[in-house]
Structures are given as structure tokens and as C-alpha cells.
PDB file of N, CA and C in Angstrom:
ATOM      1  N   MET A  28     -33.479 -12.566   4.488  1.00 89.00           N
ATOM      2  CA  MET A  28     -32.608 -12.524   3.481  1.00 89.00           C
ATOM      3  C   MET A  28     -31.858 -13.823   3.441  1.00 89.00           C
ATOM      4  N   THR A  29     -30.815 -14.076   5.482  1.00 92.00           N
ATOM      5  CA  THR A  29     -29.689 -14.653   5.255  1.00 92.00           C
ATOM      6  C   THR A  29     -30.724 -16.168   5.147  1.00 92.00           C
ATOM      7  N   VAL A  30     -32.201 -16.053   6.258  1.00 94.00           N
ATOM      8  CA  VAL A  30     -32.019 -17.469   5.474  1.00 94.00           C
ATOM      9  C   VAL A  30     -32.956 -18.174   3.828  1.00 94.00           C
ATOM     10  N   VAL A  31     -33.120 -17.112   3.124  1.00 95.00           N
ATOM     11  CA  VAL A  31     -33.180 -17.081   1.841  1.00 95.00           C
ATOM     12  C   VAL A  31     -31.740 -18.089   1.168  1.00 95.00           C
ATOM     13  N   TRP A  32     -30.738 -17.702   1.776  1.00 95.00           N
ATOM     14  CA  TRP A  32     -29.709 -17.701   1.427  1.00 95.00           C
ATOM     15  C   TRP A  32     -29.126 -18.951   1.673  1.00 95.00           C
ATOM     16  N   ILE A  33     -29.366 -19.303   3.199  1.00 96.00           N
ATOM     17  CA  ILE A  33     -29.639 -20.744   3.549  1.00 96.00           C
ATOM     18  C   ILE A  33     -29.785 -22.143   2.987  1.00 96.00           C
ATOM     19  N   VAL A  34     -31.017 -20.984   2.713  1.00 96.00           N
ATOM     20  CA  VAL A  34     -31.905 -22.143   2.115  1.00 96.00           C
ATOM     21  C   VAL A  34     -31.408 -22.738   0.599  1.00 96.00           C
ATOM     22  N   ILE A  35     -30.796 -21.409  -0.169  1.00 96.00           N
ATOM     23  CA  ILE A  35     -30.313 -21.296  -1.217  1.00 96.00           C
ATOM     24  C   ILE A  35     -29.061 -22.870  -1.479  1.00 96.00           C
ATOM     25  N   GLY A  36     -28.361 -22.615  -0.513  1.00 96.00           N
ATOM     26  CA  GLY A  36     -27.250 -23.117  -0.531  1.00 96.00           C
ATOM     27  C   GLY A  36     -27.543 -25.220   0.092  1.00 96.00           C
ATOM     28  N   VAL A  37     -28.493 -24.823   0.421  1.00 96.00           N
ATOM     29  CA  VAL A  37     -29.052 -25.868   1.010  1.00 96.00           C
ATOM     30  C   VAL A  37     -29.770 -27.104  -0.052  1.00 96.00           C
ATOM     31  N   VAL A  38     -30.191 -26.287  -1.090  1.00 97.00           N
ATOM     32  CA  VAL A  38     -30.271 -26.481  -1.585  1.00 97.00           C
ATOM     33  C   VAL A  38     -29.570 -27.219  -2.858  1.00 97.00           C
ATOM     34  N   VAL A  39     -28.453 -26.260  -2.656  1.00 97.00           N
ATOM     35  CA  VAL A  39     -27.300 -26.859  -4.255  1.00 97.00           C
ATOM     36  C   VAL A  39     -26.333 -27.302  -3.541  1.00 97.00           C
ATOM     37  N   LEU A  40     -26.284 -27.570  -2.388  1.00 97.00           N
ATOM     38  CA  LEU A  40     -25.483 -28.904  -1.777  1.00 97.00           C
ATOM     39  C   LEU A  40     -26.133 -29.902  -1.815  1.00 97.00           C
ATOM     40  N   ILE A  41     -27.430 -30.007  -1.799  1.00 97.00           N
ATOM     41  CA  ILE A  41     -28.592 -31.173  -1.569  1.00 97.00           C
ATOM     42  C   ILE A  41     -28.307 -32.098  -3.479  1.00 97.00           C
ATOM     43  N   THR A  42     -28.828 -31.178  -4.209  1.00 97.00           N
ATOM     44  CA  THR A  42     -28.179 -31.121  -5.874  1.00 97.00           C
ATOM     45  C   THR A  42     -26.961 -31.655  -5.941  1.00 97.00           C
ATOM     46  N   ALA A  43     -25.666 -31.443  -5.908  1.00 97.00           N
ATOM     47  CA  ALA A  43     -24.650 -31.585  -6.143  1.00 97.00           C
ATOM     48  C   ALA A  43     -24.445 -33.517  -5.114  1.00 97.00           C
ATOM     49  N   LEU A  44     -24.803 -33.614  -4.777  1.00 96.00           N
ATOM     50  CA  LEU A  44     -24.860 -34.810  -4.287  1.00 96.00           C
ATOM     51  C   LEU A  44     -25.334 -35.775  -5.067  1.00 96.00           C
ATOM     52  N   LEU A  45     -26.640 -35.340  -5.313  1.00 97.00           N
ATOM     53  CA  LEU A  45     -27.437 -36.256  -5.804  1.00 97.00           C
ATOM     54  C   LEU A  45     -26.896 -36.490  -7.306  1.00 97.00           C
ATOM     55  N   VAL A  46     -26.183 -35.183  -8.354  1.00 97.00           N
ATOM     56  CA  VAL A  46     -25.318 -35.836  -9.009  1.00 97.00           C
ATOM     57  C   VAL A  46     -23.627 -36.184  -8.658  1.00 97.00           C
ATOM     58  N   ALA A  47     -23.495 -36.282  -7.758  1.00 97.00           N
ATOM     59  CA  ALA A  47     -22.494 -36.934  -7.575  1.00 97.00           C
ATOM     60  C   ALA A  47     -22.734 -38.348  -7.567  1.00 97.00           C
ATOM     61  N   LEU A  48     -23.702 -38.519  -7.200  1.00 96.00           N
ATOM     62  CA  LEU A  48     -24.338 -40.207  -6.735  1.00 96.00           C
ATOM     63  C   LEU A  48     -25.199 -41.140  -8.174  1.00 96.00           C
ATOM     64  N   GLU A  49     -25.423 -39.657  -8.878  1.00 97.00           N
ATOM     65  CA  GLU A  49     -25.727 -40.414  -9.966  1.00 97.00           C
ATOM     66  C   GLU A  49     -24.709 -40.167 -10.845  1.00 97.00           C
ATOM     67  N   VAL A  50     -23.336 -39.840 -11.245  1.00 96.00           N
ATOM     68  CA  VAL A  50     -22.011 -39.969 -11.615  1.00 96.00           C
ATOM     69  C   VAL A  50     -21.545 -41.944 -11.252  1.00 96.00           C
ATOM     70  N   GLN A  51     -21.851 -41.804 -10.150  1.00 96.00           N
ATOM     71  CA  GLN A  51     -21.189 -42.397  -9.373  1.00 96.00           C
ATOM     72  C   GLN A  51     -21.820 -44.095 -10.174  1.00 96.00           C
ATOM     73  N   ASN A  52     -22.985 -44.315 -10.050  1.00 95.00           N
ATOM     74  CA  ASN A  52     -23.941 -45.308 -10.499  1.00 95.00           C
ATOM     75  C   ASN A  52     -23.579 -45.576 -11.963  1.00 95.00           C
ATOM     76  N   ALA A  53     -23.056 -43.991 -12.413  1.00 94.00           N
ATOM     77  CA  ALA A  53     -23.392 -44.497 -14.295  1.00 94.00           C
ATOM     78  C   ALA A  53     -22.067 -44.936 -14.424  1.00 94.00           C
ATOM     79  N   ARG A  54     -21.154 -44.654 -13.708  1.00 94.00           N
ATOM     80  CA  ARG A  54     -19.555 -45.220 -13.892  1.00 94.00           C
ATOM     81  C   ARG A  54     -19.809 -46.483 -13.634  1.00 94.00           C
ATOM     82  N   ARG A  55     -20.287 -47.050 -12.406  1.00 93.00           N
ATOM     83  CA  ARG A  55     -20.415 -48.535 -12.193  1.00 93.00           C
ATOM     84  C   ARG A  55     -21.244 -49.034 -13.177  1.00 93.00           C
ATOM     85  N   ARG A  56     -22.743 -48.627 -13.650  1.00 89.00           N
ATOM     86  CA  ARG A  56     -23.130 -49.768 -15.131  1.00 89.00           C
ATOM     87  C   ARG A  56     -21.896 -49.779 -16.115  1.00 89.00           C
ATOM     88  N   LYS A  57     -21.323 -48.657 -16.512  1.00 89.00           N
ATOM     89  CA  LYS A  57     -20.517 -48.586 -17.620  1.00 89.00           C
ATOM     90  C   LYS A  57     -19.435 -50.113 -17.123  1.00 89.00           C
ATOM     91  N   ALA A  58     -19.035 -50.188 -16.119  1.00 88.00           N
ATOM     92  CA  ALA A  58     -17.878 -50.778 -15.642  1.00 88.00           C
ATOM     93  C   ALA A  58     -19.006 -52.510 -15.697  1.00 88.00           C
ATOM     94  N   LEU A  59     -19.856 -52.393 -14.617  1.00 85.00           N
ATOM     95  CA  LEU A  59     -20.506 -53.947 -14.852  1.00 85.00           C
ATOM     96  C   LEU A  59     -21.509 -54.229 -16.226  1.00 85.00           C
ATOM     97  N   ALA A  60     -21.043 -53.344 -17.526  1.00 81.00           N
ATOM     98  CA  ALA A  60     -22.210 -53.843 -18.413  1.00 81.00           C
ATOM     99  C   ALA A  60     -21.592 -54.793 -18.910  1.00 81.00           C
ATOM    100  N   HIS A  61     -20.291 -55.218 -18.968  1.00 81.00           N
ATOM    101  CA  HIS A  61     -19.448 -56.399 -19.633  1.00 81.00           C
ATOM    102  C   HIS A  61     -20.370 -58.068 -18.560  1.00 81.00           C
ATOM    103  N   LEU A  62     -20.841 -58.323 -18.087  1.00 79.00           N
ATOM    104  CA  LEU A  62     -21.525 -59.470 -17.545  1.00 79.00           C
ATOM    105  C   LEU A  62     -22.606 -59.085 -17.853  1.00 79.00           C
ATOM    106  N   GLU A  63     -23.386 -60.722 -18.028  1.00 73.00           N
ATOM    107  CA  GLU A  63     -24.334 -61.290 -18.771  1.00 73.00           C
ATOM    108  C   GLU A  63     -25.362 -61.158 -17.494  1.00 73.00           C
ATOM    109  N   PRO A  64     -26.535 -60.502 -17.479  1.00 72.00           N
ATOM    110  CA  PRO A  64     -28.028 -60.539 -16.492  1.00 72.00           C
ATOM    111  C   PRO A  64     -28.274 -61.797 -15.712  1.00 72.00           C
ATOM    112  N   VAL A  65     -28.280 -62.092 -15.006  1.00 73.00           N
ATOM    113  CA  VAL A  65     -28.729 -63.203 -14.267  1.00 73.00           C
ATOM    114  C   VAL A  65     -29.623 -64.004 -13.683  1.00 73.00           C
ATOM    115  N   ASP A  66     -29.780 -65.035 -13.895  1.00 77.00           N
ATOM    116  CA  ASP A  66     -30.989 -65.818 -14.110  1.00 77.00           C
ATOM    117  C   ASP A  66     -31.221 -65.852 -12.501  1.00 77.00           C
ATOM    118  N   PRO A  67     -32.783 -65.506 -11.942  1.00 78.00           N
ATOM    119  CA  PRO A  67     -32.881 -65.605 -10.922  1.00 78.00           C
ATOM    120  C   PRO A  67     -33.063 -67.146 -10.175  1.00 78.00           C
ATOM    121  N   ARG A  68     -33.566 -67.833 -11.248  1.00 87.00           N
ATOM    122  CA  ARG A  68     -33.718 -69.427 -11.392  1.00 87.00           C
ATOM    123  C   ARG A  68     -32.379 -69.981 -10.520  1.00 87.00           C
ATOM    124  N   VAL A  69     -31.462 -69.574 -11.330  1.00 82.00           N
ATOM    125  CA  VAL A  69     -29.443 -70.085 -10.997  1.00 82.00           C
ATOM    126  C   VAL A  69     -29.598 -69.987  -9.620  1.00 82.00           C
ATOM    127  N   GLY A  70     -29.670 -68.598  -8.379  1.00 83.00           N
ATOM    128  CA  GLY A  70     -30.080 -69.095  -7.311  1.00 83.00           C
ATOM    129  C   GLY A  70     -30.908 -70.096  -6.452  1.00 83.00           C
ATOM    130  N   GLU A  71     -31.828 -70.028  -6.863  1.00 88.00           N
ATOM    131  CA  GLU A  71     -32.857 -70.698  -6.083  1.00 88.00           C
ATOM    132  C   GLU A  71     -32.554 -71.820  -6.635  1.00 88.00           C
ATOM    133  N   ARG A  72     -31.695 -72.957  -7.741  1.00 90.00           N
ATOM    134  CA  ARG A  72     -31.127 -73.759  -7.857  1.00 90.00           C
ATOM    135  C   ARG A  72     -30.141 -73.919  -6.919  1.00 90.00           C
ATOM    136  N   ALA A  73     -29.584 -73.196  -6.567  1.00 89.00           N
ATOM    137  CA  ALA A  73     -28.118 -73.273  -5.827  1.00 89.00           C
ATOM    138  C   ALA A  73     -28.923 -73.740  -4.676  1.00 89.00           C
ATOM    139  N   MET A  74     -29.249 -72.959  -3.857  1.00 91.00           N
ATOM    140  CA  MET A  74     -29.782 -73.134  -2.787  1.00 91.00           C
ATOM    141  C   MET A  74     -30.412 -74.233  -2.861  1.00 91.00           C
ATOM    142  N   SER A  75     -31.615 -75.088  -3.217  1.00 92.00           N
ATOM    143  CA  SER A  75     -31.980 -75.983  -3.205  1.00 92.00           C
ATOM    144  C   SER A  75     -31.197 -77.195  -3.368  1.00 92.00           C
ATOM    145  N   GLU A  76     -29.972 -77.490  -3.983  1.00 93.00           N
ATOM    146  CA  GLU A  76     -29.031 -78.246  -4.615  1.00 93.00           C
ATOM    147  C   GLU A  76     -28.503 -78.282  -3.024  1.00 93.00           C
ATOM    148  N   ALA A  77     -27.766 -77.074  -2.325  1.00 94.00           N
ATOM    149  CA  ALA A  77     -27.733 -76.837  -1.147  1.00 94.00           C
ATOM    150  C   ALA A  77     -27.651 -77.308   0.323  1.00 94.00           C
ATOM    151  N   SER A  78     -29.232 -77.466  -0.022  1.00 93.00           N
ATOM    152  CA  SER A  78     -30.335 -77.926   1.278  1.00 93.00           C
ATOM    153  C   SER A  78     -30.946 -79.287   1.405  1.00 93.00           C
ATOM    154  N   ALA A  79     -30.375 -80.055  -0.259  1.00 92.00           N
ATOM    155  CA  ALA A  79     -30.432 -81.106  -0.754  1.00 92.00           C
ATOM    156  C   ALA A  79     -28.743 -81.997   0.131  1.00 92.00           C
ATOM    157  N   ALA A  80     -27.918 -81.347  -1.023  1.00 93.00           N
ATOM    158  CA  ALA A  80     -26.501 -81.977   0.374  1.00 93.00           C
ATOM    159  C   ALA A  80     -26.748 -82.074   1.352  1.00 93.00           C
ATOM    160  N   HIS A  81     -26.690 -80.673   2.301  1.00 93.00           N
ATOM    161  CA  HIS A  81     -27.177 -80.759   3.641  1.00 93.00           C
ATOM    162  C   HIS A  81     -28.203 -81.643   4.520  1.00 93.00           C
ATOM    163  N   ALA A  82     -29.378 -82.575   3.800  1.00 90.00           N
ATOM    164  CA  ALA A  82     -30.214 -83.004   4.247  1.00 90.00           C
ATOM    165  C   ALA A  82     -29.012 -84.568   4.317  1.00 90.00           C
ATOM    166  N   VAL A  83     -28.639 -84.736   2.815  1.00 89.00           N
ATOM    167  CA  VAL A  83     -27.782 -86.137   3.084  1.00 89.00           C
ATOM    168  C   VAL A  83     -26.206 -85.793   4.065  1.00 89.00           C
ATOM    169  N   ILE A  84     -25.940 -85.072   4.283  1.00 89.00           N
ATOM    170  CA  ILE A  84     -24.690 -85.161   5.004  1.00 89.00           C
ATOM    171  C   ILE A  84     -25.288 -85.403   6.668  1.00 89.00           C
ATOM    172  N   GLU A  85     -26.178 -84.653   6.692  1.00 86.00           N
ATOM    173  CA  GLU A  85     -26.797 -84.473   8.407  1.00 86.00           C
ATOM    174  C   GLU A  85     -27.598 -86.087   8.671  1.00 86.00           C
ATOM    175  N   GLY A  86     -28.467 -86.482   7.527  1.00 82.00           N
ATOM    176  CA  GLY A  86     -28.726 -88.140   7.768  1.00 82.00           C
ATOM    177  C   GLY A  86     -27.594 -89.298   7.988  1.00 82.00           C
ATOM    178  N   GLN A  87     -26.789 -89.106   6.915  1.00 83.00           N
ATOM    179  CA  GLN A  87     -25.238 -89.407   7.608  1.00 83.00           C
ATOM    180  C   GLN A  87     -24.515 -90.132   8.847  1.00 83.00           C
ATOM    181  N   ALA A  88     -24.639 -88.649   8.923  1.00 79.00           N
ATOM    182  CA  ALA A  88     -24.143 -88.297  10.368  1.00 79.00           C
ATOM    183  C   ALA A  88     -24.591 -88.528  11.391  1.00 79.00           C
ATOM    184  N   LYS A  89     -25.789 -88.470  11.320  1.00 78.00           N
ATOM    185  CA  LYS A  89     -27.195 -89.799  12.061  1.00 78.00           C
ATOM    186  C   LYS A  89     -26.785 -90.577  12.389  1.00 78.00           C
ATOM    187  N   SER A  90     -27.015 -91.655  11.264  1.00 78.00           N
ATOM    188  CA  SER A  90     -27.295 -92.889  10.620  1.00 78.00           C
ATOM    189  C   SER A  90     -25.751 -93.559  11.381  1.00 78.00           C
ATOM    190  N   ALA A  91     -24.820 -92.657  11.443  1.00 70.00           N
ATOM    191  CA  ALA A  91     -23.266 -93.010  12.032  1.00 70.00           C
ATOM    192  C   ALA A  91     -23.615 -93.144  13.379  1.00 70.00           C
ATOM    193  N   HIS A  92     -23.688 -92.178  13.788  1.00 66.00           N
ATOM    194  CA  HIS A  92     -23.903 -92.070  15.499  1.00 66.00           C
ATOM    195  C   HIS A  92     -25.762 -92.078  16.304  1.00 66.00           C
ATOM    196  N   PRO A  93     -25.859 -92.673  15.847  1.00 63.00           N
ATOM    197  CA  PRO A  93     -26.854 -92.732  16.233  1.00 63.00           C
ATOM    198  C   PRO A  93     -27.994 -92.221  18.103  1.00 63.00           C
ATOM    199  N   GLY A  94     -26.377 -92.167  18.888  1.00 60.00           N
ATOM    200  CA  GLY A  94     -27.035 -90.974  19.821  1.00 60.00           C
ATOM    201  C   GLY A  94     -26.872 -90.062  20.134  1.00 60.00           C
ATOM    202  N   ILE A  95     -26.875 -88.889  19.040  1.00 57.00           N
ATOM    203  CA  ILE A  95     -26.649 -88.090  19.116  1.00 57.00           C
ATOM    204  C   ILE A  95     -28.446 -87.335  19.106  1.00 57.00           C
ATOM    205  N   SER A  96     -29.247 -87.977  18.471  1.00 56.00           N
ATOM    206  CA  SER A  96     -30.140 -87.658  18.269  1.00 56.00           C
ATOM    207  C   SER A  96     -31.722 -88.888  18.889  1.00 56.00           C
ATOM    208  N   GLY A  97     -32.642 -88.574  19.271  1.00 55.00           N
ATOM    209  CA  GLY A  97     -33.722 -89.554  19.968  1.00 55.00           C
ATOM    210  C   GLY A  97     -33.664 -90.235  18.917  1.00 55.00           C
ATOM    211  N   ALA A  98     -34.311 -89.982  17.228  1.00 55.00           N
ATOM    212  CA  ALA A  98     -34.336 -91.021  16.381  1.00 55.00           C
ATOM    213  C   ALA A  98     -33.604 -92.224  16.558  1.00 55.00           C
ATOM    214  N   GLY A  99     -32.646 -92.182  16.322  1.00 52.00           N
ATOM    215  CA  GLY A  99     -31.709 -93.623  16.255  1.00 52.00           C
ATOM    216  C   GLY A  99     -31.579 -94.555  17.553  1.00 52.00           C
ATOM    217  N   GLY A 100     -32.899 -93.301  18.761  1.00 53.00           N
ATOM    218  CA  GLY A 100     -32.720 -94.937  19.577  1.00 53.00           C
ATOM    219  C   GLY A 100     -31.346 -94.663  21.052  1.00 53.00           C
ATOM    220  N   GLY A 101     -31.699 -95.000  22.158  1.00 52.00           N
ATOM    221  CA  GLY A 101     -31.230 -94.954  23.153  1.00 52.00           C
ATOM    222  C   GLY A 101     -30.068 -96.421  23.263  1.00 52.00           C
ATOM    223  N   PRO A 102     -29.577 -96.929  23.868  1.00 54.00           N
ATOM    224  CA  PRO A 102     -28.767 -97.908  24.047  1.00 54.00           C
ATOM    225  C   PRO A 102     -29.841 -98.688  25.677  1.00 54.00           C
ATOM    226  N   LEU A 103     -29.681-100.049  25.124  1.00 50.00           N
ATOM    227  CA  LEU A 103     -30.965-100.623  25.629  1.00 50.00           C
ATOM    228  C   LEU A 103     -29.761-100.730  27.263  1.00 50.00           C
ATOM    229  N   ALA A 104     -30.753-100.626  28.305  1.00 49.00           N
ATOM    230  CA  ALA A 104     -30.013-101.348  29.786  1.00 49.00           C
ATOM    231  C   ALA A 104     -30.635-102.668  30.285  1.00 49.00           C
TER     232      ALA A 104
END
């Protein structure tokens, strides 16, 4: 009989936990409802622009300091 009460207690505990998490998610959804849905292309575009800017800066740095990489060539001996 004790095992039955332990099982019932575990089930009640798990149910209470799931209900509490669902209430928290409902509050979060309600608090964030005013935000517009995010277009996934915005993030992709930002990453693309950041990558392009990084490439430009890296190119400028390598052309300003040609000894940093082998592509700029070394000094003639």
C-alpha cells in the first residue's frame, strides 16, 4: 500500500510541476505578445552584412601590413 501512495505522490508532484511551467509560459507569451514576429531573413541579412564588413576590414588590414600573411609577399633579400 505504501508503494501506491508513493506513486500517487510522484504523479501529483510531476503534474504540479508541469502546470507551474505551463502557467509560466502563458505569462511569458502574454508579456511578449506586443512584439512583432521576427522575419528569419533579417538575421541572415545581418550575418551576411557582418561577414562582408569583416572581409573588407581584413583586406584593408592585410594590404596595409603586407608582412602579416604570405599573400603580401616578403621583403626581398
